[in-house]
Amino acid sequence: MKSIRDIYKIGKGPSSSHTMGPVKAAAIFRSETPEADAYRVFLYGSLAKTGKGHGTDRAVTDTLAPVPTEVVFSQEAQENLPHPNTLDFVALREGEEIARQRFYSIGGGDLTVEGRPQPQKAEETYPENSFAEIKEFCNFRYVSLVDYVEMNEGREIWDYLAEVWETMQKSIREGLAASGELPGGLRINRKAKSIYDHILVNKHPEIVECQMVCSYAYAVSEQNADNGTVVTAPTCGACGVLPAVLYYIKNKRGLSDEDVIHALGVAGLFGELAKCNASVSGAECGCQAEIGVACAMAAAALGYLFGYSIKMIEYAAEVALEHHLGLTCDPICGLVQIPCIERNAVAAMRAINSANLAYFLSDTRRISYDMVLRTMYETGIHLNRGYRETSEGGLARIYSRRSGEPAS
């Protein structure tokens, strides 16, 4: 299992797989073909279906600029592709092809490169590859999950997570201060500021909690939709869940930044396990792999901050992910706005409920986090293609029929 740095990446929205990954691929290809006087980029699968809405073409051409670049949205059948986020780069010189390379954007801003060995073994940080193994290690040696993270990552991981936490807080503050319409043509107005400004602290406490948590989740998700700087947790599309929950609980309980940073370390374990043993890609496994994993990470972080045992923390994460199984990825017009922004808020509230449920039911559990991860992956790969970030099914299809607009 890789470092939890792999799950927390700071970058521009709106999509880790559709913008961050392709930007990285473009930068690699440009550095390897400096003699090119033009580029042609072919987008396949989910990148072709929702690349316009996610800004993939703009991200790639900006990275390859000032060299002129043509972006082709291929209609090749997805069944023929090794990964639903596939893209080919072609370098041209005086109209002749001089180089070609295929990349796969596998989620969370990461890439694999066709025909090249992947240095996964060299990058492994954790010898354990399941939560069952992690739990056994910690229980046998009487160490906490925070101790376990530091033993494998080194103390410098906390400095990195301090930067992650500061970025998360900044995205909340900036999102709460912003207003106006989000780009893309759906005419969606930002809502975070309005929700936050209308909190009535003398009303029912459960309503106040909901307004606060949801305003924070909206703030980050709207920043992401507006190409702002966010942290993948585990992806851009699900970036609002974890910071919303942590920001709320820190202020409510008067916790220190160090407490929250340690909670980020615990959450990162559950996110990295999902990436290692299942998927965090909406194009591969639907939104259960994005929002579901984000909710599990947030529930685990809360469990740590509540002083739960390792068993209870695992149960909180398992409950959170289990009840997102089968969640589809059907962004309207390919934009990370509907249902994505609201879905972050709902998942943040569900993370709190999952952590609370774990407090009094963990002794009754029958399903492990490893089991629900395996189920999530199997469910995802059997989802109809239209429900895996193609804008060909679900809300995206219904909306396109109603409006008469193309789905992507």
Coordinates of C-alpha atoms in Angstrom, one line a residue:
M1 CA 0.0 0.0 0.0
K2 CA 1.3 3.4 -1.0
S3 CA 1.8 6.5 1.2
I4 CA -1.4 8.3 2.2
R5 CA 0.1 11.3 0.3
D6 CA -1.3 9.4 -2.7
I7 CA -4.9 10.0 -1.5
Y8 CA -4.4 13.7 -0.6
K9 CA -3.3 15.8 -3.6
I10 CA -3.5 19.5 -3.8
G11 CA -4.6 20.8 -7.2
K12 CA -7.2 22.5 -9.4
G13 CA -10.7 21.1 -9.8
P14 CA -13.1 20.0 -11.0
S15 CA -12.0 16.4 -11.5
S16 CA -8.9 14.5 -10.4
S17 CA -9.3 11.9 -13.2
H18 CA -10.5 14.3 -15.9
T19 CA -8.2 17.3 -15.3
M20 CA -5.4 16.6 -12.8
G21 CA -4.5 13.2 -14.4
P22 CA -4.6 14.4 -18.0
V23 CA -2.6 17.5 -17.1
K24 CA 0.1 15.3 -15.6
A25 CA 0.1 13.1 -18.7
A26 CA 0.4 16.2 -21.0
A27 CA 3.3 17.5 -18.9
I28 CA 5.1 14.1 -19.2
F29 CA 4.6 13.8 -22.9
R30 CA 5.6 17.4 -23.6
S31 CA 8.9 16.9 -21.7
E32 CA 9.6 13.8 -23.8
T33 CA 8.8 15.4 -27.1
P34 CA 10.3 18.9 -27.1
E35 CA 10.9 18.8 -30.9
A36 CA 7.1 18.6 -31.6
D37 CA 5.5 21.6 -33.4
A38 CA 2.0 20.3 -32.9
Y39 CA 0.1 17.8 -30.8
R40 CA -3.0 15.7 -31.2
V41 CA -4.7 14.2 -28.2
F42 CA -7.4 11.5 -28.4
L43 CA -9.8 11.1 -25.5
Y44 CA -11.6 7.8 -25.0
G45 CA -14.3 6.3 -22.8
S46 CA -15.4 8.5 -19.9
L47 CA -12.9 11.2 -20.9
A48 CA -14.6 11.5 -24.3
K49 CA -18.1 11.4 -22.8
T50 CA -17.7 14.0 -20.1
G51 CA -14.4 15.7 -21.0
K52 CA -16.1 18.8 -22.3
G53 CA -18.0 19.4 -19.0
H54 CA -15.0 18.5 -16.9
G55 CA -12.7 20.8 -18.9
T56 CA -10.3 18.0 -20.0
D57 CA -9.7 19.6 -23.4
R58 CA -8.9 23.0 -21.9
A59 CA -6.6 21.5 -19.3
V60 CA -4.6 19.5 -21.9
T61 CA -4.3 22.4 -24.4
D62 CA -3.2 24.8 -21.7
T63 CA -0.5 22.4 -20.5
L64 CA 0.8 21.9 -24.0
A65 CA 0.6 25.6 -24.9
P66 CA 2.0 27.4 -26.8
V67 CA 2.4 24.4 -29.1
P68 CA -1.0 24.1 -31.0
T69 CA -3.0 21.1 -29.9
E70 CA -6.0 19.3 -31.4
V71 CA -8.2 17.4 -29.0
V72 CA -10.3 14.5 -30.5
F73 CA -13.3 13.2 -28.5
S74 CA -13.2 9.6 -29.8
Q75 CA -16.4 7.5 -30.1
E76 CA -14.6 4.2 -29.8
A77 CA -16.6 1.6 -27.8
Q78 CA -15.6 1.6 -24.2
E79 CA -15.6 -2.2 -24.1
N80 CA -12.4 -2.2 -26.2
L81 CA -10.5 0.0 -23.7
P82 CA -8.2 -1.3 -20.8
H83 CA -9.5 1.6 -18.7
P84 CA -12.5 3.9 -19.1
N85 CA -10.2 7.0 -18.7
T86 CA -7.8 6.4 -21.6
L87 CA -6.0 9.1 -23.6
D88 CA -3.5 9.0 -26.5
F89 CA -0.9 11.7 -27.1
V90 CA 0.5 12.1 -30.6
A91 CA 3.5 14.4 -31.3
L92 CA 3.8 15.9 -34.8
R93 CA 6.6 17.6 -36.6
E94 CA 5.8 19.2 -40.0
G95 CA 2.6 17.2 -40.1
E96 CA 4.3 13.8 -39.6
E97 CA 3.8 11.7 -36.5
I98 CA 7.1 11.4 -34.5
A99 CA 5.9 9.9 -31.2
R100 CA 2.8 8.4 -29.6
Q101 CA 2.0 7.4 -26.0
R102 CA -1.1 6.0 -24.3
F103 CA -2.0 7.0 -20.7
Y104 CA -4.7 5.9 -18.3
S105 CA -6.0 8.3 -15.7
I106 CA -6.9 5.9 -12.9
G107 CA -8.4 8.3 -10.4
G108 CA -7.2 10.6 -7.7
G109 CA -4.9 12.4 -10.2
D110 CA -2.8 9.3 -10.8
L111 CA -1.6 7.8 -14.0
T112 CA -0.4 4.6 -15.5
V113 CA 1.6 4.6 -18.8
E114 CA 1.1 1.9 -21.3
G115 CA 4.1 -0.2 -22.1
R116 CA 6.1 1.1 -19.1
P117 CA 6.8 -0.8 -15.9
Q118 CA 4.9 0.7 -13.0
P119 CA 7.2 1.3 -10.0
Q120 CA 4.6 0.3 -7.5
K121 CA 6.9 -2.0 -5.5
A122 CA 9.4 0.7 -5.0
E123 CA 6.7 3.1 -3.8
E124 CA 5.1 0.8 -1.2
T125 CA 5.0 2.5 2.2
Y126 CA 2.9 0.0 4.2
P127 CA 3.7 -3.7 4.3
E128 CA 0.1 -4.5 5.3
N129 CA -2.4 -4.5 2.4
S130 CA -5.8 -4.9 4.2
F131 CA -7.4 -3.4 7.3
A132 CA -7.4 -6.8 8.9
E133 CA -3.6 -6.9 8.7
I134 CA -3.3 -3.3 9.9
K135 CA -5.6 -4.1 12.9
E136 CA -3.8 -7.2 13.8
F137 CA -0.4 -5.4 13.7
C138 CA -1.7 -2.6 15.9
N139 CA -3.4 -4.8 18.4
F140 CA -0.4 -7.1 18.7
R141 CA 2.0 -4.2 19.3
Y142 CA -0.4 -2.1 21.3
V143 CA -0.1 0.9 19.0
S144 CA -2.8 3.3 17.7
L145 CA -3.6 4.0 14.0
V146 CA -1.8 7.3 14.4
D147 CA 1.3 5.5 15.7
Y148 CA 1.0 3.1 12.8
V149 CA 0.9 5.9 10.2
E150 CA 4.0 7.6 11.7
M151 CA 5.9 4.3 12.0
N152 CA 5.5 3.8 8.2
E153 CA 5.4 7.3 6.9
G154 CA 7.9 9.0 9.3
R155 CA 7.2 12.2 11.3
E156 CA 7.4 14.3 8.2
I157 CA 3.9 13.1 7.2
W158 CA 2.4 15.4 9.7
D159 CA 4.0 18.4 8.0
Y160 CA 2.5 17.3 4.7
L161 CA -0.9 16.8 6.3
A162 CA -0.7 20.2 8.0
E163 CA -0.4 21.7 4.5
V164 CA -3.4 19.6 3.4
W165 CA -5.5 20.8 6.3
E166 CA -4.6 24.4 5.7
T167 CA -5.7 24.0 2.1
M168 CA -8.9 22.4 3.1
Q169 CA -9.7 25.2 5.5
K170 CA -8.8 27.9 2.9
S171 CA -11.2 26.3 0.4
I172 CA -14.0 26.4 3.0
R173 CA -13.3 30.0 3.9
E174 CA -13.1 31.1 0.2
G175 CA -16.2 29.1 -0.7
L176 CA -18.2 30.6 2.1
A177 CA -17.3 34.1 1.0
A178 CA -18.1 33.6 -2.7
S179 CA -21.3 34.1 -4.6
G180 CA -22.5 34.1 -8.1
E181 CA -23.0 31.6 -10.9
L182 CA -20.9 28.5 -11.5
P183 CA -19.4 28.1 -15.0
G184 CA -20.7 25.5 -17.4
G185 CA -24.1 26.7 -18.6
L186 CA -26.3 25.0 -16.0
R187 CA -27.1 28.4 -14.4
I188 CA -26.3 27.0 -10.9
N189 CA -25.8 29.6 -8.3
R190 CA -23.4 29.1 -5.4
K191 CA -25.3 28.2 -2.2
A192 CA -22.7 27.8 0.5
K193 CA -22.7 31.5 1.6
S194 CA -26.5 31.6 1.7
I195 CA -26.8 28.5 3.8
Y196 CA -24.1 29.8 6.2
D197 CA -25.5 33.3 6.4
H198 CA -29.0 32.0 7.4
I199 CA -27.9 29.8 10.3
L200 CA -30.1 30.6 13.3
V201 CA -28.3 29.4 16.3
N202 CA -31.4 29.6 18.5
K203 CA -33.2 27.0 16.4
H204 CA -33.2 23.3 16.8
P205 CA -29.5 22.1 17.3
E206 CA -29.9 19.3 14.7
I207 CA -30.9 21.9 12.1
V208 CA -28.0 24.1 13.0
E209 CA -25.6 21.2 12.7
C210 CA -27.0 20.3 9.3
Q211 CA -26.7 23.9 8.0
M212 CA -23.1 24.2 9.3
V213 CA -21.8 20.9 7.9
C214 CA -23.6 21.3 4.6
S215 CA -22.5 24.9 4.1
Y216 CA -18.9 23.7 4.5
A217 CA -19.3 20.8 2.1
Y218 CA -21.0 23.1 -0.4
A219 CA -18.2 25.7 0.0
V220 CA -15.5 23.2 -1.0
S221 CA -17.5 21.5 -3.7
E222 CA -18.4 24.9 -5.3
Q223 CA -14.7 25.9 -5.2
N224 CA -14.0 22.6 -7.0
A225 CA -16.7 23.2 -9.6
D226 CA -15.3 26.7 -10.2
N227 CA -11.7 25.3 -11.0
G228 CA -10.5 26.4 -7.5
T229 CA -7.7 24.8 -5.5
V230 CA -8.9 21.8 -3.5
V231 CA -7.5 18.6 -1.9
T232 CA -8.5 15.2 -3.3
A233 CA -10.1 13.2 -0.5
P234 CA -10.0 10.8 -2.3
T235 CA -11.0 12.7 -5.5
C236 CA -11.9 16.2 -6.6
G237 CA -15.5 15.2 -7.1
A238 CA -15.8 14.1 -3.4
C239 CA -13.4 16.7 -2.0
G240 CA -16.1 18.4 0.2
V241 CA -17.0 15.6 2.6
L242 CA -13.9 15.2 4.8
P243 CA -13.0 18.9 5.3
A244 CA -16.7 19.7 6.1
V245 CA -16.8 17.1 8.8
L246 CA -13.4 18.0 10.3
Y247 CA -14.0 21.8 10.2
Y248 CA -17.3 21.4 12.0
I249 CA -16.1 19.0 14.7
K250 CA -12.9 21.0 15.3
N251 CA -14.9 24.1 16.0
K252 CA -17.7 22.4 18.0
R253 CA -15.3 20.5 20.3
G254 CA -12.5 23.1 20.4
L255 CA -10.0 20.6 19.0
S256 CA -6.4 21.5 18.0
D257 CA -5.0 21.5 14.5
E258 CA -2.8 18.6 15.6
D259 CA -5.8 16.5 16.5
V260 CA -7.3 17.1 13.1
I261 CA -4.0 16.4 11.3
H262 CA -3.8 13.0 13.1
A263 CA -7.5 12.4 12.1
L264 CA -6.4 13.0 8.5
G265 CA -3.8 10.4 8.9
V266 CA -6.4 7.8 10.0
A267 CA -8.8 8.8 7.3
G268 CA -6.0 8.5 4.7
L269 CA -5.4 4.8 5.6
F270 CA -9.0 4.0 4.8
G271 CA -8.8 6.0 1.5
E272 CA -5.6 4.4 0.5
L273 CA -6.9 0.9 1.2
A274 CA -9.8 1.7 -1.1
K275 CA -7.5 2.8 -3.8
C276 CA -5.2 -0.2 -3.4
N277 CA -7.8 -2.9 -3.1
A278 CA -10.8 -1.5 -5.0
S279 CA -11.1 1.9 -6.8
V280 CA -11.6 5.6 -6.2
S281 CA -12.5 6.3 -9.8
G282 CA -16.1 7.2 -10.7
A283 CA -15.4 6.2 -14.3
E284 CA -14.4 2.7 -13.2
C285 CA -16.8 2.0 -10.3
G286 CA -19.4 4.8 -10.1
C287 CA -19.8 7.4 -7.4
Q288 CA -19.7 4.8 -4.7
A289 CA -16.0 4.8 -5.3
E290 CA -15.7 8.6 -4.8
I291 CA -18.4 9.8 -2.4
G292 CA -18.7 6.4 -0.7
V293 CA -15.0 6.3 0.1
A294 CA -15.0 9.9 1.1
C295 CA -17.8 9.2 3.6
A296 CA -15.9 6.2 5.0
M297 CA -12.8 8.4 5.4
A298 CA -14.7 11.1 7.2
A299 CA -16.4 8.5 9.5
A300 CA -13.1 7.0 10.4
A301 CA -11.6 10.4 11.1
L302 CA -14.5 11.2 13.5
G303 CA -14.1 7.8 15.2
Y304 CA -10.5 8.7 16.0
L305 CA -11.5 12.2 17.3
F306 CA -14.2 10.6 19.4
G307 CA -11.7 8.4 21.1
Y308 CA -13.0 5.1 19.5
S309 CA -11.1 1.8 19.6
I310 CA -9.7 0.6 16.3
K311 CA -12.6 -1.9 16.0
M312 CA -15.1 0.9 16.3
I313 CA -13.3 3.2 13.9
E314 CA -13.4 0.4 11.3
Y315 CA -17.1 -0.1 11.9
A316 CA -17.8 3.6 11.4
A317 CA -15.9 3.5 8.0
E318 CA -17.6 0.2 7.0
V319 CA -21.1 1.5 7.7
A320 CA -20.4 4.7 5.8
L321 CA -19.2 2.9 2.7
E322 CA -21.7 0.0 2.8
H323 CA -24.6 2.4 2.5
H324 CA -23.2 4.0 -0.6
L325 CA -23.0 0.6 -2.5
G326 CA -24.4 0.9 -6.0
L327 CA -24.3 4.7 -6.1
T328 CA -24.1 5.8 -9.7
C329 CA -22.0 8.6 -11.3
D330 CA -24.3 10.5 -13.6
P331 CA -23.2 14.2 -13.7
I332 CA -25.5 16.4 -15.7
C333 CA -23.8 17.7 -18.8
G334 CA -20.6 16.2 -17.5
L335 CA -20.2 19.0 -15.0
V336 CA -19.2 18.3 -11.4
Q337 CA -22.3 20.2 -10.1
I338 CA -25.5 18.2 -10.2
P339 CA -25.8 15.9 -8.3
C340 CA -22.2 16.1 -7.1
I341 CA -22.2 19.3 -4.9
E342 CA -25.3 18.3 -3.0
R343 CA -24.1 14.7 -2.7
N344 CA -21.0 15.9 -0.8
A345 CA -23.2 17.6 1.8
V346 CA -25.4 14.5 2.2
A347 CA -22.4 12.3 2.6
A348 CA -20.9 14.6 5.2
M349 CA -24.0 14.2 7.3
R350 CA -24.0 10.5 6.7
A351 CA -20.4 10.3 8.0
I352 CA -21.5 11.8 11.3
N353 CA -24.4 9.4 11.6
S354 CA -22.2 6.4 10.7
A355 CA -19.7 7.4 13.4
N356 CA -22.5 7.8 16.0
L357 CA -24.0 4.5 15.0
A358 CA -20.6 2.8 15.5
Y359 CA -20.5 4.0 19.1
F360 CA -23.2 1.7 20.3
L361 CA -23.4 -1.1 17.6
S362 CA -19.8 -2.0 16.9
D363 CA -20.0 -5.2 18.9
T364 CA -22.8 -6.5 16.6
R365 CA -21.1 -6.0 13.3
R366 CA -20.7 -8.9 10.8
I367 CA -19.1 -7.1 7.9
S368 CA -15.5 -5.9 7.8
Y369 CA -14.2 -2.9 5.9
D370 CA -12.2 -5.2 3.6
M371 CA -15.4 -7.1 2.7
V372 CA -17.3 -4.0 1.8
L373 CA -14.4 -2.7 -0.3
R374 CA -14.4 -6.0 -2.3
T375 CA -18.2 -5.7 -2.7
M376 CA -17.9 -2.1 -3.8
Y377 CA -15.4 -3.0 -6.5
E378 CA -17.4 -6.0 -7.8
T379 CA -20.6 -3.8 -7.8
G380 CA -18.8 -1.1 -9.6
I381 CA -17.4 -3.1 -12.4
H382 CA -20.8 -4.7 -13.0
L383 CA -22.6 -1.3 -13.1
N384 CA -24.0 -0.5 -16.5
R385 CA -21.6 1.7 -18.4
G386 CA -24.1 4.6 -18.5
Y387 CA -23.9 4.9 -14.7
R388 CA -20.1 5.2 -14.5
E389 CA -19.3 8.9 -15.2
T390 CA -20.3 8.9 -18.9
S391 CA -23.4 11.2 -18.6
E392 CA -25.3 8.5 -20.5
G393 CA -27.6 7.3 -17.7
G394 CA -29.5 8.4 -14.6
L395 CA -30.0 12.1 -13.9
A396 CA -27.8 13.1 -16.8
R397 CA -30.0 11.2 -19.4
I398 CA -33.3 12.3 -17.9
Y399 CA -32.1 15.9 -17.9
S400 CA -30.9 15.8 -21.5
R401 CA -34.3 14.4 -22.6
R402 CA -36.2 17.1 -20.7
S403 CA -34.0 20.0 -21.9
G404 CA -33.2 18.7 -25.4
E405 CA -29.6 19.4 -24.7
P406 CA -26.8 16.9 -25.3
A407 CA -25.8 14.8 -22.2
S408 CA -22.1 15.8 -22.4

